[in-house]
mmCIF file with all atom_site columns, C-alpha atoms in Angstrom:
data_model
loop_
_atom_site.group_PDB
_atom_site.id
_atom_site.type_symbol
_atom_site.label_atom_id
_atom_site.label_alt_id
_atom_site.label_comp_id
_atom_site.label_asym_id
_atom_site.label_entity_id
_atom_site.label_seq_id
_atom_site.pdbx_PDB_ins_code
_atom_site.Cartn_x
_atom_site.Cartn_y
_atom_site.Cartn_z
_atom_site.occupancy
_atom_site.B_iso_or_equiv
_atom_site.pdbx_formal_charge
_atom_site.auth_seq_id
_atom_site.auth_comp_id
_atom_site.auth_asym_id
_atom_site.auth_atom_id
_atom_site.pdbx_PDB_model_num
ATOM 1   C CA . THR A 1 1   ? 35.584  22.333  18.203  1.00 0.00 ? 1   THR A CA 1
ATOM 2   C CA . THR A 1 2   ? 33.804  25.585  18.841  1.00 0.00 ? 2   THR A CA 1
ATOM 3   C CA . LYS A 1 3   ? 33.414  27.531  22.020  1.00 0.00 ? 3   LYS A CA 1
ATOM 4   C CA . ASP A 1 4   ? 29.800  26.370  22.369  1.00 0.00 ? 4   ASP A CA 1
ATOM 5   C CA . GLY A 1 5   ? 30.861  22.798  21.714  1.00 0.00 ? 5   GLY A CA 1
ATOM 6   C CA . LEU A 1 6   ? 33.412  22.900  24.505  1.00 0.00 ? 6   LEU A CA 1
ATOM 7   C CA . ILE A 1 7   ? 30.889  24.376  26.928  1.00 0.00 ? 7   ILE A CA 1
ATOM 8   C CA . ASP A 1 8   ? 28.272  21.759  26.018  1.00 0.00 ? 8   ASP A CA 1
ATOM 9   C CA . LYS A 1 9   ? 30.808  18.988  26.344  1.00 0.00 ? 9   LYS A CA 1
ATOM 10  C CA . HIS A 1 10  ? 32.112  19.925  29.766  1.00 0.00 ? 10  HIS A CA 1
ATOM 11  C CA . PHE A 1 11  ? 29.092  21.325  31.611  1.00 0.00 ? 11  PHE A CA 1
ATOM 12  C CA . ASN A 1 12  ? 26.823  18.471  32.511  1.00 0.00 ? 12  ASN A CA 1
ATOM 13  C CA . ARG A 1 13  ? 25.328  16.964  35.648  1.00 0.00 ? 13  ARG A CA 1
ATOM 14  C CA . ARG A 1 14  ? 28.728  15.561  36.588  1.00 0.00 ? 14  ARG A CA 1
ATOM 15  C CA . ALA A 1 15  ? 30.603  18.868  36.235  1.00 0.00 ? 15  ALA A CA 1
ATOM 16  C CA . PHE A 1 16  ? 30.595  19.671  39.954  1.00 0.00 ? 16  PHE A CA 1
ATOM 17  C CA . ASN A 1 17  ? 30.891  16.163  41.278  1.00 0.00 ? 17  ASN A CA 1
ATOM 18  C CA . GLU A 1 18  ? 31.781  17.016  44.869  1.00 0.00 ? 18  GLU A CA 1
ATOM 19  C CA . THR A 1 19  ? 32.330  14.016  47.080  1.00 0.00 ? 19  THR A CA 1
ATOM 20  C CA . GLU A 1 20  ? 33.253  15.823  50.300  1.00 0.00 ? 20  GLU A CA 1
ATOM 21  C CA . GLY A 1 21  ? 31.081  14.996  53.253  1.00 0.00 ? 21  GLY A CA 1
ATOM 22  C CA . LEU A 1 22  ? 29.466  11.977  51.566  1.00 0.00 ? 22  LEU A CA 1
ATOM 23  C CA . PRO A 1 23  ? 29.640  8.416   52.927  1.00 0.00 ? 23  PRO A CA 1
ATOM 24  C CA . GLU A 1 24  ? 32.252  6.207   51.304  1.00 0.00 ? 24  GLU A CA 1
ATOM 25  C CA . TRP A 1 25  ? 29.750  3.546   50.200  1.00 0.00 ? 25  TRP A CA 1
ATOM 26  C CA . PHE A 1 26  ? 27.786  6.242   48.312  1.00 0.00 ? 26  PHE A CA 1
ATOM 27  C CA . VAL A 1 27  ? 30.925  7.572   46.598  1.00 0.00 ? 27  VAL A CA 1
ATOM 28  C CA . ASP A 1 28  ? 31.888  4.010   45.532  1.00 0.00 ? 28  ASP A CA 1
ATOM 29  C CA . ASP A 1 29  ? 28.387  3.357   44.180  1.00 0.00 ? 29  ASP A CA 1
ATOM 30  C CA . GLU A 1 30  ? 28.381  6.673   42.294  1.00 0.00 ? 30  GLU A CA 1
ATOM 31  C CA . SER A 1 31  ? 31.765  5.935   40.722  1.00 0.00 ? 31  SER A CA 1
ATOM 32  C CA . LEU A 1 32  ? 30.359  2.630   39.413  1.00 0.00 ? 32  LEU A CA 1
ATOM 33  C CA . HIS A 1 33  ? 27.110  3.950   37.986  1.00 0.00 ? 33  HIS A CA 1
ATOM 34  C CA . SER A 1 34  ? 27.558  7.556   37.029  1.00 0.00 ? 34  SER A CA 1
ATOM 35  C CA . LYS A 1 35  ? 29.917  7.358   34.084  1.00 0.00 ? 35  LYS A CA 1
ATOM 36  C CA . THR A 1 36  ? 29.384  9.210   30.824  1.00 0.00 ? 36  THR A CA 1
ATOM 37  C CA . SER A 1 37  ? 28.294  6.897   28.067  1.00 0.00 ? 37  SER A CA 1
ATOM 38  C CA . LEU A 1 38  ? 31.007  6.540   25.471  1.00 0.00 ? 38  LEU A CA 1
ATOM 39  C CA . PRO A 1 39  ? 30.102  7.026   21.818  1.00 0.00 ? 39  PRO A CA 1
ATOM 40  C CA . VAL A 1 40  ? 29.297  3.802   19.961  1.00 0.00 ? 40  VAL A CA 1
ATOM 41  C CA . SER A 1 41  ? 31.897  2.665   17.422  1.00 0.00 ? 41  SER A CA 1
ATOM 42  C CA . LYS A 1 42  ? 31.091  2.685   13.707  1.00 0.00 ? 42  LYS A CA 1
ATOM 43  C CA . GLU A 1 43  ? 31.596  -1.078  13.596  1.00 0.00 ? 43  GLU A CA 1
ATOM 44  C CA . ALA A 1 44  ? 28.954  -1.639  16.284  1.00 0.00 ? 44  ALA A CA 1
ATOM 45  C CA . VAL A 1 45  ? 26.496  0.655   14.477  1.00 0.00 ? 45  VAL A CA 1
ATOM 46  C CA . ARG A 1 46  ? 27.129  -1.180  11.201  1.00 0.00 ? 46  ARG A CA 1
ATOM 47  C CA . MET A 1 47  ? 26.533  -4.558  12.868  1.00 0.00 ? 47  MET A CA 1
ATOM 48  C CA . MET A 1 48  ? 23.261  -3.346  14.398  1.00 0.00 ? 48  MET A CA 1
ATOM 49  C CA . ARG A 1 49  ? 22.109  -1.992  11.037  1.00 0.00 ? 49  ARG A CA 1
ATOM 50  C CA . GLU A 1 50  ? 22.871  -5.334  9.350   1.00 0.00 ? 50  GLU A CA 1
ATOM 51  C CA . LYS A 1 51  ? 20.917  -7.132  12.044  1.00 0.00 ? 51  LYS A CA 1
ATOM 52  C CA . LEU A 1 52  ? 17.930  -4.811  11.522  1.00 0.00 ? 52  LEU A CA 1
ATOM 53  C CA . LYS A 1 53  ? 18.182  -5.221  7.737   1.00 0.00 ? 53  LYS A CA 1
ATOM 54  C CA . ALA A 1 54  ? 18.019  -8.987  8.146   1.00 0.00 ? 54  ALA A CA 1
ATOM 55  C CA . LEU A 1 55  ? 14.895  -8.591  10.291  1.00 0.00 ? 55  LEU A CA 1
ATOM 56  C CA . ASP A 1 56  ? 13.292  -6.192  7.803   1.00 0.00 ? 56  ASP A CA 1
ATOM 57  C CA . ALA A 1 57  ? 14.066  -8.472  4.862   1.00 0.00 ? 57  ALA A CA 1
ATOM 58  C CA . ARG A 1 58  ? 11.863  -11.228 6.244   1.00 0.00 ? 58  ARG A CA 1
ATOM 59  C CA . PRO A 1 59  ? 8.356   -11.223 4.808   1.00 0.00 ? 59  PRO A CA 1
ATOM 60  C CA . ILE A 1 60  ? 5.457   -10.221 7.016   1.00 0.00 ? 60  ILE A CA 1
ATOM 61  C CA . LYS A 1 61  ? 3.818   -13.288 8.539   1.00 0.00 ? 61  LYS A CA 1
ATOM 62  C CA . LYS A 1 62  ? 0.428   -12.719 6.885   1.00 0.00 ? 62  LYS A CA 1
ATOM 63  C CA . VAL A 1 63  ? 2.044   -12.125 3.484   1.00 0.00 ? 63  VAL A CA 1
ATOM 64  C CA . ALA A 1 64  ? 4.132   -15.301 3.842   1.00 0.00 ? 64  ALA A CA 1
ATOM 65  C CA . GLU A 1 65  ? 1.019   -17.281 4.751   1.00 0.00 ? 65  GLU A CA 1
ATOM 66  C CA . ALA A 1 66  ? -0.892  -15.890 1.775   1.00 0.00 ? 66  ALA A CA 1
ATOM 67  C CA . MET A 1 67  ? 1.956   -16.773 -0.581  1.00 0.00 ? 67  MET A CA 1
ATOM 68  C CA . ALA A 1 68  ? 2.103   -20.292 0.866   1.00 0.00 ? 68  ALA A CA 1
ATOM 69  C CA . ARG A 1 69  ? -1.654  -20.684 0.302   1.00 0.00 ? 69  ARG A CA 1
ATOM 70  C CA . LYS A 1 70  ? -1.241  -19.504 -3.275  1.00 0.00 ? 70  LYS A CA 1
ATOM 71  C CA . LYS A 1 71  ? 1.551   -22.064 -3.854  1.00 0.00 ? 71  LYS A CA 1
ATOM 72  C CA . MET A 1 72  ? -0.571  -24.841 -2.371  1.00 0.00 ? 72  MET A CA 1
ATOM 73  C CA . ARG A 1 73  ? -3.480  -23.891 -4.631  1.00 0.00 ? 73  ARG A CA 1
ATOM 74  C CA . ALA A 1 74  ? -1.190  -23.918 -7.664  1.00 0.00 ? 74  ALA A CA 1
ATOM 75  C CA . ALA A 1 75  ? 0.236   -27.309 -6.659  1.00 0.00 ? 75  ALA A CA 1
ATOM 76  C CA . LYS A 1 76  ? -3.305  -28.746 -6.342  1.00 0.00 ? 76  LYS A CA 1
ATOM 77  C CA . ASN A 1 77  ? -4.212  -27.415 -9.786  1.00 0.00 ? 77  ASN A CA 1
ATOM 78  C CA . ILE A 1 78  ? -1.061  -28.900 -11.312 1.00 0.00 ? 78  ILE A CA 1
ATOM 79  C CA . ALA A 1 79  ? -1.804  -32.292 -9.701  1.00 0.00 ? 79  ALA A CA 1
ATOM 80  C CA . LYS A 1 80  ? -5.351  -32.162 -11.083 1.00 0.00 ? 80  LYS A CA 1
ATOM 81  C CA . ILE A 1 81  ? -4.078  -31.343 -14.589 1.00 0.00 ? 81  ILE A CA 1
ATOM 82  C CA . HIS A 1 82  ? -1.500  -34.118 -14.289 1.00 0.00 ? 82  HIS A CA 1
ATOM 83  C CA . LYS A 1 83  ? -4.258  -36.670 -13.567 1.00 0.00 ? 83  LYS A CA 1
ATOM 84  C CA . LYS A 1 84  ? -6.334  -35.439 -16.503 1.00 0.00 ? 84  LYS A CA 1
ATOM 85  C CA . ALA A 1 85  ? -3.290  -35.521 -18.793 1.00 0.00 ? 85  ALA A CA 1
ATOM 86  C CA . GLU A 1 86  ? -2.559  -39.115 -17.814 1.00 0.00 ? 86  GLU A CA 1
ATOM 87  C CA . SER A 1 87  ? -6.127  -40.109 -18.663 1.00 0.00 ? 87  SER A CA 1
ATOM 88  C CA . VAL A 1 88  ? -5.832  -38.325 -22.022 1.00 0.00 ? 88  VAL A CA 1
ATOM 89  C CA . ILE A 1 89  ? -2.528  -40.087 -22.762 1.00 0.00 ? 89  ILE A CA 1
ATOM 90  C CA . ALA A 1 90  ? -4.072  -43.442 -21.864 1.00 0.00 ? 90  ALA A CA 1
ATOM 91  C CA . ASN A 1 91  ? -6.884  -42.825 -24.374 1.00 0.00 ? 91  ASN A CA 1
ATOM 92  C CA . ASP A 1 92  ? -6.119  -44.901 -27.507 1.00 0.00 ? 92  ASP A CA 1
ATOM 93  C CA . GLU A 1 93  ? -8.845  -43.375 -29.683 1.00 0.00 ? 93  GLU A CA 1
ATOM 94  C CA . MET A 1 94  ? -7.069  -39.985 -30.023 1.00 0.00 ? 94  MET A CA 1
ATOM 95  C CA . THR A 1 95  ? -4.070  -39.263 -32.231 1.00 0.00 ? 95  THR A CA 1
ATOM 96  C CA . GLU A 1 96  ? -0.833  -37.904 -30.773 1.00 0.00 ? 96  GLU A CA 1
ATOM 97  C CA . ALA A 1 97  ? -1.542  -34.413 -32.140 1.00 0.00 ? 97  ALA A CA 1
ATOM 98  C CA . GLU A 1 98  ? -5.032  -34.375 -30.614 1.00 0.00 ? 98  GLU A CA 1
ATOM 99  C CA . LYS A 1 99  ? -3.623  -35.532 -27.269 1.00 0.00 ? 99  LYS A CA 1
ATOM 100 C CA . ALA A 1 100 ? -1.001  -32.771 -27.295 1.00 0.00 ? 100 ALA A CA 1
ATOM 101 C CA . ARG A 1 101 ? -3.598  -30.159 -28.267 1.00 0.00 ? 101 ARG A CA 1
ATOM 102 C CA . SER A 1 102 ? -6.023  -31.184 -25.501 1.00 0.00 ? 102 SER A CA 1
ATOM 103 C CA . ILE A 1 103 ? -3.253  -31.234 -22.874 1.00 0.00 ? 103 ILE A CA 1
ATOM 104 C CA . ASN A 1 104 ? -2.083  -27.771 -23.998 1.00 0.00 ? 104 ASN A CA 1
ATOM 105 C CA . ARG A 1 105 ? -5.651  -26.502 -23.790 1.00 0.00 ? 105 ARG A CA 1
ATOM 106 C CA . MET A 1 106 ? -6.012  -27.862 -20.220 1.00 0.00 ? 106 MET A CA 1
ATOM 107 C CA . VAL A 1 107 ? -2.744  -26.267 -19.128 1.00 0.00 ? 107 VAL A CA 1
ATOM 108 C CA . ASN A 1 108 ? -3.611  -22.917 -20.710 1.00 0.00 ? 108 ASN A CA 1
ATOM 109 C CA . ARG A 1 109 ? -7.060  -22.902 -19.140 1.00 0.00 ? 109 ARG A CA 1
ATOM 110 C CA . ALA A 1 110 ? -5.615  -23.651 -15.682 1.00 0.00 ? 110 ALA A CA 1
ATOM 111 C CA . THR A 1 111 ? -2.758  -21.132 -15.824 1.00 0.00 ? 111 THR A CA 1
ATOM 112 C CA . LYS A 1 112 ? -4.653  -18.289 -17.503 1.00 0.00 ? 112 LYS A CA 1
ATOM 113 C CA . ALA A 1 113 ? -4.915  -15.272 -15.236 1.00 0.00 ? 113 ALA A CA 1
ATOM 114 C CA . LYS A 1 114 ? -8.489  -14.424 -14.393 1.00 0.00 ? 114 LYS A CA 1
ATOM 115 C CA . PRO A 1 115 ? -9.380  -10.803 -15.116 1.00 0.00 ? 115 PRO A CA 1
ATOM 116 C CA . LYS A 1 116 ? -9.692  -8.618  -12.038 1.00 0.00 ? 116 LYS A CA 1
ATOM 117 C CA . GLU A 1 117 ? -13.161 -7.480  -11.139 1.00 0.00 ? 117 GLU A CA 1
ATOM 118 C CA . LYS A 1 118 ? -13.730 -3.778  -11.763 1.00 0.00 ? 118 LYS A CA 1
ATOM 119 C CA . VAL A 1 119 ? -14.171 -1.704  -8.630  1.00 0.00 ? 119 VAL A CA 1
ATOM 120 C CA . THR A 1 120 ? -17.309 0.438   -8.723  1.00 0.00 ? 120 THR A CA 1
ATOM 121 C CA . LEU A 1 121 ? -16.826 3.943   -7.353  1.00 0.00 ? 121 LEU A CA 1
ATOM 122 C CA . VAL A 1 122 ? -19.842 4.972   -5.271  1.00 0.00 ? 122 VAL A CA 1
ATOM 123 C CA . VAL A 1 123 ? -20.086 8.701   -4.645  1.00 0.00 ? 123 VAL A CA 1
ATOM 124 C CA . ALA A 1 124 ? -21.085 9.450   -1.045  1.00 0.00 ? 124 ALA A CA 1
ATOM 125 C CA . ARG A 1 125 ? -23.929 11.886  -1.555  1.00 0.00 ? 125 ARG A CA 1
ATOM 126 C CA . ASN A 1 126 ? -27.634 12.019  -0.669  1.00 0.00 ? 126 ASN A CA 1
ATOM 127 C CA . GLY A 1 127 ? -28.758 8.452   0.096   1.00 0.00 ? 127 GLY A CA 1
ATOM 128 C CA . ASN A 1 128 ? -25.244 7.064   0.404   1.00 0.00 ? 128 ASN A CA 1
ATOM 129 C CA . ARG A 1 129 ? -23.851 9.731   2.723   1.00 0.00 ? 129 ARG A CA 1
ATOM 130 C CA . GLY A 1 130 ? -22.755 8.178   6.013   1.00 0.00 ? 130 GLY A CA 1
ATOM 131 C CA . VAL A 1 131 ? -23.884 4.695   4.946   1.00 0.00 ? 131 VAL A CA 1
ATOM 132 C CA . GLN A 1 132 ? -22.427 1.881   6.980   1.00 0.00 ? 132 GLN A CA 1
ATOM 133 C CA . GLY A 1 133 ? -22.104 -1.351  5.030   1.00 0.00 ? 133 GLY A CA 1
ATOM 134 C CA . ARG A 1 134 ? -23.067 -1.908  1.394   1.00 0.00 ? 134 ARG A CA 1
ATOM 135 C CA . PRO A 1 135 ? -24.920 0.888   -0.422  1.00 0.00 ? 135 PRO A CA 1
ATOM 136 C CA . LYS A 1 136 ? -28.163 0.040   -2.209  1.00 0.00 ? 136 LYS A CA 1
ATOM 137 C CA . GLY A 1 137 ? -28.003 -1.115  -5.820  1.00 0.00 ? 137 GLY A CA 1
ATOM 138 C CA . VAL A 1 138 ? -24.267 -1.889  -5.890  1.00 0.00 ? 138 VAL A CA 1
ATOM 139 C CA . LYS A 1 139 ? -23.127 -5.343  -6.954  1.00 0.00 ? 139 LYS A CA 1
ATOM 140 C CA . GLY A 1 140 ? -19.573 -6.683  -6.726  1.00 0.00 ? 140 GLY A CA 1
ATOM 141 C CA . ARG A 1 141 ? -16.594 -4.742  -5.454  1.00 0.00 ? 141 ARG A CA 1
ATOM 142 C CA . TYR A 1 142 ? -17.098 -1.091  -4.626  1.00 0.00 ? 142 TYR A CA 1
ATOM 143 C CA . ARG A 1 143 ? -15.319 1.842   -3.048  1.00 0.00 ? 143 ARG A CA 1
ATOM 144 C CA . MET A 1 144 ? -16.934 4.831   -1.348  1.00 0.00 ? 144 MET A CA 1
ATOM 145 C CA . VAL A 1 145 ? -15.500 8.118   -2.598  1.00 0.00 ? 145 VAL A CA 1
ATOM 146 C CA . ASP A 1 146 ? -16.343 11.758  -2.331  1.00 0.00 ? 146 ASP A CA 1
ATOM 147 C CA . PRO A 1 147 ? -17.164 13.689  -5.534  1.00 0.00 ? 147 PRO A CA 1
ATOM 148 C CA . ARG A 1 148 ? -13.759 15.402  -5.573  1.00 0.00 ? 148 ARG A CA 1
ATOM 149 C CA . MET A 1 149 ? -11.892 12.064  -5.548  1.00 0.00 ? 149 MET A CA 1
ATOM 150 C CA . LYS A 1 150 ? -13.979 10.794  -8.450  1.00 0.00 ? 150 LYS A CA 1
ATOM 151 C CA . ALA A 1 151 ? -13.315 13.929  -10.488 1.00 0.00 ? 151 ALA A CA 1
ATOM 152 C CA . ASP A 1 152 ? -9.584  13.715  -9.744  1.00 0.00 ? 152 ASP A CA 1
ATOM 153 C CA . LEU A 1 153 ? -9.488  10.071  -10.808 1.00 0.00 ? 153 LEU A CA 1
ATOM 154 C CA . ARG A 1 154 ? -11.303 10.919  -14.049 1.00 0.00 ? 154 ARG A CA 1
ATOM 155 C CA . ALA A 1 155 ? -8.758  13.691  -14.717 1.00 0.00 ? 155 ALA A CA 1
ATOM 156 C CA . VAL A 1 156 ? -5.815  11.321  -14.160 1.00 0.00 ? 156 VAL A CA 1
ATOM 157 C CA . LYS A 1 157 ? -7.292  8.770   -16.577 1.00 0.00 ? 157 LYS A CA 1
ATOM 158 C CA . ALA A 1 158 ? -7.900  11.456  -19.198 1.00 0.00 ? 158 ALA A CA 1
ATOM 159 C CA . ARG A 1 159 ? -4.332  12.717  -18.829 1.00 0.00 ? 159 ARG A CA 1
ATOM 160 C CA . GLU A 1 160 ? -2.934  9.209   -19.334 1.00 0.00 ? 160 GLU A CA 1
ATOM 161 C CA . LYS A 1 161 ? -5.148  8.699   -22.376 1.00 0.00 ? 161 LYS A CA 1
ATOM 162 C CA . ARG A 1 162 ? -3.937  11.987  -23.836 1.00 0.00 ? 162 ARG A CA 1
ATOM 163 C CA . LYS A 1 163 ? -0.333  10.976  -23.199 1.00 0.00 ? 163 LYS A CA 1
ATOM 164 C CA . LYS A 1 164 ? -0.874  7.680   -25.050 1.00 0.00 ? 164 LYS A CA 1
ATOM 165 C CA . LYS A 1 165 ? -2.397  9.453   -28.063 1.00 0.00 ? 165 LYS A CA 1
ATOM 166 C CA . GLY A 1 166 ? 0.643   11.655  -28.507 1.00 0.00 ? 166 GLY A CA 1
ATOM 167 C CA . GLY A 1 167 ? 0.652   14.608  -26.215 1.00 0.00 ? 167 GLY A CA 1
ATOM 168 C CA . ARG A 1 168 ? -0.967  17.990  -26.730 1.00 0.00 ? 168 ARG A CA 1
ATOM 169 C CA . ARG A 1 169 ? -2.428  19.577  -29.825 1.00 0.00 ? 169 ARG A CA 1
#
């Protein structure tokens, strides 16, 4: 403990707690309510942190709902494929190999990831400056950017391409 620490510790609003000339009921009330708060134990802090971690670990409600919707969609697709597969299996005109091939094709088609749509970068200049809503002549997904952002993005892509090729000359 340093000199400043001792001073800070002992000079507070309760340092000159004079009770002379005060009514007894007031002194009793003060003794109940004006106590210095004791430092919290490490165990209590650890327990509170664990409790907060448990709360933070839970998924956000909207994210959980979106994941549930995705699962439901997948389950519907699987049920649909199952029905089709049963009808293929029941077909007596096809050979076993053809049946297996057609079922595999159905499963692959259903589970194949669809390619993400490219986002068009629309530079906010001239006619598009301050445009609210969709700019003219843009189809599909788009993102409004300023010219600097577009140039920076182009530079990042070029740098990655260079890195893939094998570094510098």
